[in-house]
PDB file of C-alpha atoms in Angstrom:
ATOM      1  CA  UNK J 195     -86.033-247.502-130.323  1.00 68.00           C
ATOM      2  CA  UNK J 196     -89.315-245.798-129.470  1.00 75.00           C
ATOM      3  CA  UNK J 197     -89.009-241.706-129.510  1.00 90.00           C
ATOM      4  CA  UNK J 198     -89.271-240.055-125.956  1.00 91.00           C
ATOM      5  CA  UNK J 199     -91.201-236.990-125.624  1.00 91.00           C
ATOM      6  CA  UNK J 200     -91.011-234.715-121.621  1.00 91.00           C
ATOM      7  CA  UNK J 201     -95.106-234.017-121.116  1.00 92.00           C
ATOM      8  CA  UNK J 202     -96.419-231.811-118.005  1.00 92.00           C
ATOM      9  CA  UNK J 203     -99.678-232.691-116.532  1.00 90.00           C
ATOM     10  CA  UNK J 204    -102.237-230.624-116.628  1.00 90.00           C
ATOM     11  CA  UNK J 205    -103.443-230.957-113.037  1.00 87.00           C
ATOM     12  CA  UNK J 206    -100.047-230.400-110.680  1.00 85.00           C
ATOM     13  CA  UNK J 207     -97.183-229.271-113.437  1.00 85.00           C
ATOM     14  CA  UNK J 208     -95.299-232.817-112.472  1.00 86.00           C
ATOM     15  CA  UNK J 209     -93.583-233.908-116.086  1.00 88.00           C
ATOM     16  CA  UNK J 210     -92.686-237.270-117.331  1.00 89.00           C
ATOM     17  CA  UNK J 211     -90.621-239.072-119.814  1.00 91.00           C
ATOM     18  CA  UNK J 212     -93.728-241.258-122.460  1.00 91.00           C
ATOM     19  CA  UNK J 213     -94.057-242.594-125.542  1.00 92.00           C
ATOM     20  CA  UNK J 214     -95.907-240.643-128.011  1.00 92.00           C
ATOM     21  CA  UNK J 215     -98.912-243.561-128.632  1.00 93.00           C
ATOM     22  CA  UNK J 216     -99.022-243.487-124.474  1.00 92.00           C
ATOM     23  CA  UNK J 217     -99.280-239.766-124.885  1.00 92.00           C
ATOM     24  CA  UNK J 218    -101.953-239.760-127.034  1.00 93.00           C
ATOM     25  CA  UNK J 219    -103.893-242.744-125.267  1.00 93.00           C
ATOM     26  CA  UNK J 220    -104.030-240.475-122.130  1.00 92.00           C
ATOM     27  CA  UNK J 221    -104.788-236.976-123.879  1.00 93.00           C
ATOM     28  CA  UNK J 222    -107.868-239.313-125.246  1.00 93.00           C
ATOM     29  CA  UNK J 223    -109.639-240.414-122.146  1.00 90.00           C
ATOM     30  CA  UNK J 224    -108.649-236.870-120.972  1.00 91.00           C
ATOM     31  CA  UNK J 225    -110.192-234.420-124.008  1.00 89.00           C
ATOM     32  CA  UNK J 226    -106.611-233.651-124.821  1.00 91.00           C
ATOM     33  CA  UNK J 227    -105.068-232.596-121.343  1.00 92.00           C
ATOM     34  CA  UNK J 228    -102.168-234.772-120.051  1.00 91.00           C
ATOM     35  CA  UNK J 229    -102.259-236.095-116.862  1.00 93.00           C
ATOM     36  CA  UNK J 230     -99.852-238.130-114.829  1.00 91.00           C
ATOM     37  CA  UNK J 231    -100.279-241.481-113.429  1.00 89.00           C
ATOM     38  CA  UNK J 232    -101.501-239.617-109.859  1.00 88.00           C
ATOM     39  CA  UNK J 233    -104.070-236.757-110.991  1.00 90.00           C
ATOM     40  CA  UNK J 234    -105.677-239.646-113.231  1.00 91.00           C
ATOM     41  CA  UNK J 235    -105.927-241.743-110.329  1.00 90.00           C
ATOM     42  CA  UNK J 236    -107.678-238.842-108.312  1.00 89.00           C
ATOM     43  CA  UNK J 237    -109.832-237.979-111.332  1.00 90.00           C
ATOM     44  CA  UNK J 238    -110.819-241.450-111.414  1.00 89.00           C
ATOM     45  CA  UNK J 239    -111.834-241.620-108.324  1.00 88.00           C
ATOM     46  CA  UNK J 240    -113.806-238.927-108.628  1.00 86.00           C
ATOM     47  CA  UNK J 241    -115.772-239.971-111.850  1.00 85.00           C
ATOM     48  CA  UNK J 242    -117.307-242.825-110.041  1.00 85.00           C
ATOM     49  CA  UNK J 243    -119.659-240.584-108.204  1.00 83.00           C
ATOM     50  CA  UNK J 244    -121.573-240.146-111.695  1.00 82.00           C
ATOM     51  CA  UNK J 245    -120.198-237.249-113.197  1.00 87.00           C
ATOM     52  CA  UNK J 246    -118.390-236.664-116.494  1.00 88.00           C
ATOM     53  CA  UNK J 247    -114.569-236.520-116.894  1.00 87.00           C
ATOM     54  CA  UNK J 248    -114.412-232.845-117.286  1.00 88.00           C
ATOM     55  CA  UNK J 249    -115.977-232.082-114.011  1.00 90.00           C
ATOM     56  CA  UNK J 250    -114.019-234.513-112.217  1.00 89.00           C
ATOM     57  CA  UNK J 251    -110.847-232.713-113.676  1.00 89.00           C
ATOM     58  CA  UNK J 252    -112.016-229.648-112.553  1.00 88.00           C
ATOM     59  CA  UNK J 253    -113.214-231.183-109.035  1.00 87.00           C
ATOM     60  CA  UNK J 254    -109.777-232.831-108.626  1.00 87.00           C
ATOM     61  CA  UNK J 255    -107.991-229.406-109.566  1.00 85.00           C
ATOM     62  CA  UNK J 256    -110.190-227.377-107.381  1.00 84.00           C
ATOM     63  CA  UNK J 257    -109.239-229.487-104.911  1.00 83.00           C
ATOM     64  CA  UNK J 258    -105.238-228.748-105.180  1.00 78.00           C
ATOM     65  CA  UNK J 259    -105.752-225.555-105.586  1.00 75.00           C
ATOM     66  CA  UNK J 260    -107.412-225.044-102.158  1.00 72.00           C
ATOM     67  CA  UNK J 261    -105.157-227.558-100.577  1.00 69.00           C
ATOM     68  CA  UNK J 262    -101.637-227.088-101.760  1.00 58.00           C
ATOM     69  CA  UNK J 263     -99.123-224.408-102.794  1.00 62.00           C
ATOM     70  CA  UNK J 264     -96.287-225.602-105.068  1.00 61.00           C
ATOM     71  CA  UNK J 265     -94.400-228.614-102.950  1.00 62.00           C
ATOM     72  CA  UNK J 266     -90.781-227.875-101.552  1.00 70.00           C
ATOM     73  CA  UNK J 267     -90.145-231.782-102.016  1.00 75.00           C
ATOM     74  CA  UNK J 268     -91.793-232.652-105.326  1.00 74.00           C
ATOM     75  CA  UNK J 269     -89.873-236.555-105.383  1.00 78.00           C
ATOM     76  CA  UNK J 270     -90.876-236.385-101.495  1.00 83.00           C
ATOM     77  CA  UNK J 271     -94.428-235.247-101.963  1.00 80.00           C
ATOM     78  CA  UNK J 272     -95.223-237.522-104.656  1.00 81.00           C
ATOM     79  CA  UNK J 273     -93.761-240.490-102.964  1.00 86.00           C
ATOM     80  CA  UNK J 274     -96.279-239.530 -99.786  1.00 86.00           C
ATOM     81  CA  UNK J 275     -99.003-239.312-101.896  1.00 84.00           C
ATOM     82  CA  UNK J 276     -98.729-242.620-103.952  1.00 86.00           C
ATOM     83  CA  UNK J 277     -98.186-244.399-100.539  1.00 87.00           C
ATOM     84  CA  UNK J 278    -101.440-242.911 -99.239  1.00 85.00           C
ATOM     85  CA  UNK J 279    -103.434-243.330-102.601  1.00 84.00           C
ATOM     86  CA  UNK J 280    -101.889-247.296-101.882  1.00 85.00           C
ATOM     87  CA  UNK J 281    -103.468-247.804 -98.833  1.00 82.00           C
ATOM     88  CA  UNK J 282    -106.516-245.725 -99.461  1.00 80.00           C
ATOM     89  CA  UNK J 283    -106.875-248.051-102.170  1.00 77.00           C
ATOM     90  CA  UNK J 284    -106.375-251.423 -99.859  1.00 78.00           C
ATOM     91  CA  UNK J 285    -109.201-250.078 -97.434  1.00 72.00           C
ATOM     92  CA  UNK J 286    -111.664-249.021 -99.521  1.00 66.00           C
ATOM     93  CA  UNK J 287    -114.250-252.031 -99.738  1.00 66.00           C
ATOM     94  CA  UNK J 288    -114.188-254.530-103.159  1.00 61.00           C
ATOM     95  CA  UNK J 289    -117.303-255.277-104.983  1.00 63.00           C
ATOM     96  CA  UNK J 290    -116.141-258.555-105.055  1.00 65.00           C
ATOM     97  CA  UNK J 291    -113.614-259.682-102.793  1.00 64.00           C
ATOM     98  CA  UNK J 292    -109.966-260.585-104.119  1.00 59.00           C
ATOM     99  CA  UNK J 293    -109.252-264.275-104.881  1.00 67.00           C
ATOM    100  CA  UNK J 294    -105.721-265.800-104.273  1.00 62.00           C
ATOM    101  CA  UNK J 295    -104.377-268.965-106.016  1.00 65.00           C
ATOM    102  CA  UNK J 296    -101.992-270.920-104.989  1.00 65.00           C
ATOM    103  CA  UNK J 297     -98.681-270.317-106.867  1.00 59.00           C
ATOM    104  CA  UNK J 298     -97.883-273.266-108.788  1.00 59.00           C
ATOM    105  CA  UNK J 299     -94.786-274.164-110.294  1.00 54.00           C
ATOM    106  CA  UNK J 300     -93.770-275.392-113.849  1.00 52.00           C
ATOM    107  CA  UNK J 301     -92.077-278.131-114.975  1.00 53.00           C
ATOM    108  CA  UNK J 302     -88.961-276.061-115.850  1.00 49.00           C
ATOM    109  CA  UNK J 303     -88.462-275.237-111.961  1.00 48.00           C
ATOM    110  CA  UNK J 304     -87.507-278.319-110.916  1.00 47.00           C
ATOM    111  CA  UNK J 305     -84.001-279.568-111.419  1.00 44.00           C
ATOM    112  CA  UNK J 306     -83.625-282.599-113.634  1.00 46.00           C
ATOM    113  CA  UNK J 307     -80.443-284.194-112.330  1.00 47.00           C
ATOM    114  CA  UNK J 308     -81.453-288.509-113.315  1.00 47.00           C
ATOM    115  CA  UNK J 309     -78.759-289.944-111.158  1.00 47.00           C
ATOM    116  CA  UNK J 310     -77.211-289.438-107.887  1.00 48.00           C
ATOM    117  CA  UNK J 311     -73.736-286.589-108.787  1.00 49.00           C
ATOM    118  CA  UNK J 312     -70.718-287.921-109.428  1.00 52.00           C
ATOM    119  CA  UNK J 313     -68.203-287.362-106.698  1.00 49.00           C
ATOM    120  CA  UNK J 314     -64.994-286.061-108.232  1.00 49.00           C
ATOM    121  CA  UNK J 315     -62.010-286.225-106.550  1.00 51.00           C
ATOM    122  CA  UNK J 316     -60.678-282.882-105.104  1.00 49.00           C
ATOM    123  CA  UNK J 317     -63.770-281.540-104.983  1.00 46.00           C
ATOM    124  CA  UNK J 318     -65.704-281.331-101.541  1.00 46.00           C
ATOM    125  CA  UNK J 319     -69.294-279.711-101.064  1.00 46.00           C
ATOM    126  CA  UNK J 320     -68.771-277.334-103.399  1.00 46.00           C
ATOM    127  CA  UNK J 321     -65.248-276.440-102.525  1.00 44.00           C
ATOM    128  CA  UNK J 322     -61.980-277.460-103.874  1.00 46.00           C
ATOM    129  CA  UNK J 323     -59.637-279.342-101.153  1.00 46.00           C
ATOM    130  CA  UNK J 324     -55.992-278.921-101.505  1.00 46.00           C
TER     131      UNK J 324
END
């Protein structure tokens, strides 16, 4: 069983439960500061307008700082923000549009009865008759 380390972001103090290799995957693409799932979202987001990683960290924490005091409702908060950063996320216009397939189904779905059931006797649409 993998090893479970408690890591606080960097950004907004929220900790999390991780893996050490997802850990270090994040403090990579982040010059070493953890960041949860939400602040690297934001910080993202904020990279796109041409600027490094660094400065949109500091951008994105600017931003907190001059918008938020610490939450009375962290669970609350955070579930509120996800659900905006979700629908932000569904406006915001696609370089290329998304592409639906139909949803096909495998061989192994369908039931593979040959012959018509044998009735047995006492037994009546799935119920037992006395």
């Amino acid at each position: 069983m993998a090893t479970i380390e408690t890591v606080k972001c960097y950004c907004c103090g929220l900790t999390e439960e991780c893996t050490p290799p997802y850990i270090d995957g994040v403090r990579e693409r982040y010059q070493g500061r953890w960041i949860c799932g939400l602040c690297a979202e934001a910080v993202k987001e904020e990279a796109q307008r041409d600027i490094t990683t660094d400065e949109a960290i500091n951008r994105h924490m600017n931003f907190r700082s001059s918008t938020s005091s610490p939450p009375n409702k962290p669970t609350q908060d955070l579930i509120i923000a996800m659900k905006h950063l979700l629908f932000r996320s569904l406006d915001s216009p696609r370089k290329q549009p998304l592409k639906f397939r139909p949803l096909g189904r495998s061989r192994s779905c369908f039931s593979t009865q040959a012959a018509e059931p044998q009735s047995q006797p006492g037994i009546l649409q799935g119920r037992e008759t006395s």
